[in-house]
Coordinates of C-alpha atoms and ligand atoms in Angstrom, one line a residue:
X18 CA 74.9 90.1 70.9
X19 CA 77.5 88.5 68.6
X20 CA 76.9 85.5 66.8
X21 CA 78.9 82.5 69.1
X22 CA 80.2 80.0 66.9
X23 CA 81.3 76.8 69.0
X24 CA 84.9 75.3 67.4
X25 CA 84.6 72.5 69.2
X26 CA 81.5 71.8 67.9
X27 CA 81.6 73.4 64.3
X28 CA 84.7 73.9 63.3
X29 CA 84.5 73.4 59.5
X30 CA 81.9 76.8 60.0
X31 CA 84.0 78.7 62.7
X32 CA 86.8 78.5 60.0
X33 CA 84.9 79.7 56.9
X34 CA 82.2 81.7 58.6
X35 CA 85.8 83.6 60.7
X36 CA 88.0 84.0 57.6
X37 CA 84.4 85.5 55.3
X38 CA 84.5 88.6 58.2
X39 CA 88.0 89.1 58.5
X40 CA 88.3 89.3 54.6
X41 CA 85.5 91.8 55.2
X42 CA 88.5 93.8 57.2
X43 CA 85.9 92.8 60.6
X44 CA 87.6 92.1 64.0
X45 CA 86.9 88.9 65.5
X46 CA 87.2 87.2 69.0
X47 CA 89.0 84.5 68.7
X48 CA 89.9 82.3 71.6
X49 CA 94.1 81.6 72.1
X50 CA 95.7 79.6 75.2
X51 CA 96.3 83.0 76.4
X52 CA 93.6 85.4 76.2
X53 CA 90.8 85.8 73.7
X54 CA 91.9 88.1 71.6
X55 CA 90.2 90.9 69.0
X56 CA 91.5 89.7 66.0
X57 CA 92.3 91.1 62.6
X58 CA 93.8 91.5 58.8
X59 CA 97.5 92.6 59.8
X60 CA 97.8 93.5 55.9
X61 CA 94.2 95.3 56.0
X62 CA 94.9 99.8 57.3
X63 CA 91.0 99.8 57.3
X64 CA 90.6 96.5 59.9
X65 CA 93.4 97.5 62.2
X66 CA 91.9 100.4 62.5
X67 CA 88.5 98.5 63.9
X68 CA 90.9 97.0 66.6
X69 CA 91.8 100.5 67.7
X70 CA 88.0 102.0 67.5
X71 CA 86.6 98.5 69.2
X72 CA 88.6 98.7 71.8
X73 CA 88.6 101.9 72.4
X74 CA 91.9 103.4 72.7
X75 CA 93.4 105.7 73.2
X76 CA 96.3 105.6 71.1
X77 CA 97.7 103.4 68.6
X78 CA 100.4 101.1 70.0
X79 CA 102.2 98.0 68.2
X80 CA 100.2 94.9 68.1
X81 CA 101.3 91.2 68.4
X82 CA 101.3 89.8 64.9
X83 CA 99.7 86.7 65.4
X84 CA 101.0 83.9 62.5
X85 CA 100.4 79.7 62.2
X86 CA 103.6 78.6 62.3
X87 CA 107.8 79.6 62.3
X88 CA 107.4 78.8 58.4
X89 CA 104.9 81.3 58.4
X90 CA 106.7 84.4 60.8
X91 CA 109.9 84.0 58.4
X92 CA 108.4 85.4 55.2
X93 CA 107.7 88.6 57.8
X94 CA 110.5 89.2 59.9
X95 CA 114.2 88.7 60.7
X96 CA 115.4 85.8 63.1
X97 CA 118.5 85.8 64.7
X98 CA 119.7 82.3 66.1
X99 CA 118.4 83.0 69.4
X100 CA 115.1 84.0 68.5
X101 CA 114.8 81.1 66.3
X102 CA 115.5 78.7 69.4
X103 CA 113.5 79.7 71.3
X104 CA 110.5 79.9 68.8
X105 CA 111.6 76.1 67.9
X106 CA 111.4 75.6 71.8
X107 CA 108.0 77.4 72.1
X108 CA 105.6 78.0 69.3
X109 CA 103.4 77.0 69.2
X110 CA 102.4 78.8 72.6
X111 CA 102.4 81.9 74.7
X112 CA 105.8 83.5 73.9
X113 CA 105.8 87.0 71.9
X114 CA 109.1 87.5 70.2
X115 CA 110.2 91.4 68.6
X116 CA 112.1 90.4 66.0
X117 CA 112.9 92.8 62.6
X118 CA 110.2 93.2 60.0
X119 CA 110.8 92.4 56.6
X120 CA 111.2 95.0 54.0
X121 CA 108.0 95.1 51.7
X122 CA 106.2 92.5 54.8
X123 CA 102.9 94.0 54.1
X124 CA 102.2 94.7 57.6
X125 CA 100.6 97.6 58.1
X126 CA 102.5 100.1 60.0
X127 CA 99.2 100.6 61.9
X128 CA 99.6 97.3 63.1
X129 CA 103.5 97.9 63.7
X130 CA 102.8 101.9 64.9
X131 CA 105.3 102.7 62.7
X132 CA 107.9 100.3 64.5
X133 CA 110.7 98.4 61.7
X134 CA 109.9 95.8 64.5
X135 CA 107.2 93.3 64.7
X136 CA 105.7 91.4 67.7
X137 CA 104.8 87.8 66.8
X138 CA 103.2 84.9 67.8
X139 CA 102.4 81.8 66.9
X140 CA 99.2 80.7 68.9
X141 CA 98.6 77.3 70.0
X142 CA 95.8 75.4 69.1
X143 CA 92.0 76.3 66.6
X144 CA 93.6 80.3 66.2
X145 CA 96.6 78.7 64.2
X146 CA 94.5 76.8 62.6
X147 CA 92.6 79.8 61.5
X148 CA 95.2 81.7 60.3
X149 CA 96.8 79.1 58.5
X150 CA 93.6 79.3 56.1
X151 CA 93.2 82.8 55.8
X152 CA 97.1 83.2 55.5
X153 CA 97.3 85.5 56.6
X154 CA 98.8 86.9 60.1
X155 CA 96.3 88.6 62.8
X156 CA 97.1 91.4 64.5
X157 CA 94.9 90.7 67.8
X158 CA 95.1 92.8 71.2
X159 CA 93.0 91.0 73.6
X160 CA 88.9 90.9 73.0
X161 CA 88.7 94.0 75.7
X162 CA 87.8 97.9 76.7
X163 CA 90.9 99.6 76.5
X164 CA 92.2 99.5 79.9
X165 CA 89.7 97.1 81.7
X166 CA 90.4 93.6 82.5
X167 CA 91.5 90.8 79.4
X168 CA 88.3 88.7 78.5
X169 CA 89.4 84.7 79.3
X170 CA 85.5 82.8 77.8
X171 CA 84.0 84.0 75.0
X172 CA 81.0 85.5 77.6
X173 CA 83.2 87.6 78.8
X174 CA 84.2 89.2 75.1
X175 CA 80.6 89.2 74.8
X176 CA 79.7 91.2 78.0
X177 CA 82.4 93.8 76.7
X178 CA 82.3 94.1 72.9
X179 CA 79.6 92.6 71.8
X180 CA 77.6 95.7 70.5
X181 CA 80.4 96.6 68.8
X182 CA 81.3 92.8 66.2
X183 CA 79.4 90.3 64.8
X184 CA 81.0 87.0 65.4
X185 CA 83.1 85.7 68.0
X186 CA 84.7 82.6 68.1
X187 CA 84.2 80.2 71.4
X188 CA 86.6 77.4 72.7
X189 CA 85.2 77.9 76.3
X190 CA 87.9 79.3 79.0
X191 CA 91.3 80.1 78.3
X192 CA 93.8 77.7 79.5
X193 CA 96.7 79.9 80.3
X194 CA 94.4 83.2 81.2
X195 CA 97.5 85.8 80.9
X196 CA 98.3 87.4 78.1
X197 CA 101.8 86.0 76.5
X198 CA 105.7 86.7 77.7
X199 CA 107.2 89.4 75.7
X200 CA 111.0 89.2 74.8
X201 CA 113.3 91.1 72.5
X202 CA 116.7 90.0 70.8
X203 CA 119.6 92.9 71.3
X204 CA 123.3 92.0 70.5
X205 CA 123.2 89.3 71.7
X206 CA 120.9 89.3 74.8
X207 CA 117.5 88.5 75.5
X208 CA 115.2 91.7 77.2
X209 CA 112.1 90.4 79.1
X210 CA 109.7 93.3 77.8
X211 CA 106.3 91.6 79.6
X212 CA 106.4 88.7 81.7
X213 CA 103.8 86.2 81.2
X214 CA 102.1 82.8 80.4
X215 CA 105.7 81.3 79.6
X216 CA 107.6 81.4 82.9
X217 CA 111.2 84.1 82.6
X218 CA 112.8 80.6 83.7
X219 CA 111.4 78.5 81.1
X220 CA 112.8 81.0 78.7
X221 CA 116.4 81.0 80.7
X222 CA 116.9 76.9 80.6
X223 CA 116.2 76.7 76.4
X224 CA 118.7 80.5 76.1
X225 CA 120.9 79.4 78.8
X226 CA 120.9 82.5 79.7
X227 CA 119.7 85.0 82.1
X228 CA 117.4 87.5 80.8
X229 CA 117.4 91.5 81.4
X230 CA 114.5 92.2 83.0
X231 CA 113.2 96.1 81.9
X232 CA 113.8 99.0 84.7
X233 CA 110.1 99.4 86.0
X234 CA 110.4 103.3 85.0
X235 CA 111.0 103.6 81.7
X236 CA 108.2 100.4 81.0
X237 CA 106.1 102.4 80.6
X238 CA 107.0 103.9 77.0
X239 CA 107.5 100.5 75.7
X240 CA 103.7 98.9 75.6
X241 CA 100.3 99.3 76.2
X242 CA 100.5 96.0 78.4
X243 CA 102.9 98.8 80.5
X244 CA 100.3 101.4 81.1
X245 CA 100.1 102.1 85.0
X246 CA 97.3 101.7 85.0
X247 CA 95.5 98.6 83.6
X248 CA 93.2 95.7 83.5
X249 CA 91.5 97.3 86.2
X250 CA 87.7 96.7 87.6
X251 CA 85.4 99.0 88.2
X252 CA 86.5 98.4 92.1
X253 CA 89.8 99.1 93.4
X254 CA 92.7 96.8 94.4
X255 CA 94.6 96.3 97.1
X256 CA 97.2 93.9 97.1
X257 CA 99.2 91.6 99.5
X258 CA 95.9 91.3 101.9
X259 CA 96.7 89.8 105.7
X260 CA 92.9 91.2 107.0
X261 CA 89.8 92.2 105.2
X262 CA 87.3 95.3 105.8
X263 CA 84.0 96.4 105.3
X264 CA 83.0 96.4 101.8
X265 CA 85.9 94.2 99.9
X266 CA 86.4 91.0 98.6
X267 CA 88.5 88.6 99.2
X268 CA 91.4 87.2 96.4
X269 CA 93.6 84.5 97.5
X270 CA 95.8 81.9 96.6
X271 CA 97.2 79.1 98.7
X272 CA 95.3 79.1 102.3
X273 CA 96.6 81.6 103.7
X274 CA 95.2 83.3 107.5
X275 CA 93.2 86.6 106.7
X276 CA 92.1 88.4 109.1
X277 CA 88.6 89.3 109.6
X278 CA 87.5 87.2 106.4
X279 CA 83.7 86.7 107.5
X280 CA 83.5 90.0 106.2
X281 CA 84.6 89.4 103.0
X282 CA 81.6 90.1 100.1
X283 CA 82.7 87.3 98.4
X284 CA 85.8 84.8 98.6
X285 CA 87.2 83.3 95.4
X286 CA 89.9 80.7 95.6
X287 CA 93.0 81.5 92.9
X288 CA 94.7 77.6 93.5
X289 CA 94.2 76.3 97.2
X290 CA 96.7 74.0 96.5
X291 CA 99.3 76.9 95.6
X292 CA 99.5 76.2 91.7
X293 CA 100.5 79.3 90.0
X294 CA 99.2 77.9 86.7
X295 CA 95.9 77.3 88.1
X296 CA 95.9 81.0 89.2
X297 CA 96.8 82.5 86.6
X298 CA 94.0 80.5 84.5
X299 CA 91.5 81.9 87.3
X300 CA 92.5 85.5 87.3
X301 CA 91.1 87.4 85.1
X302 CA 87.5 85.4 85.8
X303 CA 88.2 86.1 89.3
X304 CA 88.2 89.4 89.4
X305 CA 85.4 90.0 87.3
X306 CA 83.6 88.1 89.5
X307 CA 84.9 89.6 92.3
X308 CA 83.8 93.2 90.5
X309 CA 79.9 91.9 90.3
X310 CA 79.8 91.3 94.1
X311 CA 79.4 94.9 94.4
X312 CA 82.6 94.9 96.9
X313 CA 83.7 98.8 97.0
X314 CA 87.5 96.6 96.7
X315 CA 89.3 93.8 95.5
X316 CA 91.8 92.6 98.4
X317 CA 94.5 89.8 97.0
X318 CA 96.1 88.1 99.2
X319 CA 100.4 87.8 98.8
X320 CA 101.3 85.6 95.4
X321 CA 104.8 85.3 95.1
X322 CA 106.8 86.1 92.3
X323 CA 108.7 83.2 91.1
X324 CA 107.2 81.2 87.3
X325 CA 103.7 82.6 86.2
X326 CA 103.8 84.2 89.4
X327 CA 105.9 87.4 87.6
X328 CA 102.8 87.8 85.2
X329 CA 100.5 87.4 87.8
X330 CA 101.9 89.8 90.0
X331 CA 102.5 92.3 86.5
X332 CA 99.1 92.1 86.1
X333 CA 97.6 93.3 89.9
X334 CA 100.4 96.3 90.0
X335 CA 98.7 97.5 87.2
X336 CA 95.6 97.0 88.0
X337 CA 95.7 98.8 92.0
X338 CA 97.7 101.5 89.8
X339 CA 96.3 104.7 90.6
X340 CA 93.3 104.9 87.6
X341 CA 94.2 108.2 84.9
Ligands
AMP20 P1 99.0 93.6 73.6 O1 98.3 94.5 72.6 O2 97.2 94.6 75.4 O3 97.6 92.4 73.5 O4 99.7 94.4 74.3 C1 100.1 94.1 73.0 C2 102.0 94.0 73.5 O5 103.1 94.1 72.3 C3 101.9 95.4 73.5 O6 102.7 95.2 75.3 C4 103.6 96.1 72.9 O7 103.9 97.4 73.6 C5 104.5 94.8 72.5 N1 104.6 94.2 71.4 C6 104.1 94.4 70.2 N2 104.7 94.8 68.9 C7 105.8 95.2 69.9 C8 107.1 95.5 69.0 N3 107.1 95.9 68.1 N4 108.3 96.0 69.8 C9 108.2 95.8 71.1 N5 106.7 95.6 71.5 C10 105.7 94.8 70.9
MG21 MG1 95.3 93.8 76.7

């Protein structure tokens, strides 16, 4: 088991222990509003290598580098006017901007997979304060074994990675519950690289223009969060279920009619009132619970593809994809 420090009860201890551990080049479990991150010093190659080792990630992929604020981000990346406008509107928050890296930025190529761009986000709350204290960017993918369900609580992190890391900061359940939305501005166009915890419509409202969405077929190349099979529970996953068979657990949204619901091993309600934010916050925890119920298959009722539903459905399609 890793050591847990509750950030509300002991914020000073949390900052002191976390900065010491990070300075030793070790990754920590870090709460953010999206999901829990496995965070390490983005300027230290040994520390970044330990992220990959801890997650059992097979390949080096670009990691999101977390900053304390826009001013810090500008030290590492070059902002075009649209990216700056989005940063001012949505940071701190669940938006990652892919930007040209400044030469000599100090971010190690292991964190960017050798690209000349860097994905940057300013997280809300404690993580931002920790980065300010550490004064170096933190590379942080989600704190889970590669390909598995993302962690949205300190206990999730401990169950999965507790044997491999020494410190987990505990801030309770992640309020957003899905990873950040990733965009990249190119030639004045805003490309949506990954739907996430900030609805695309919010970005379009601030930018005053529509996002360019990637064609599904080419998505796999650009991003690990875009591998076909990802977010996978042990059980199989079935989408748009309207009925339930033996040995299935049901995760439903709203109050749809589901035939044979009495057969379900477990029934979990993402949001009885049909609130997509509430559903996103519950998603990964409920997938883990349905998995633990012993169900052979987890059936999901239909979830609308609007607002945060776009991110939820993106994760569910990957969870349902054929496993490698
Ligand atoms: P994860 O490590 O699972 O949180 O995923 C991080 C996401 O950020 C992946 O989808 C990456 O491909 C994406 N990302 C980070 N940096 C870049 C970059 N420089 N260019 C494109 N995508 C990036
Ligand atoms: Mg992940």
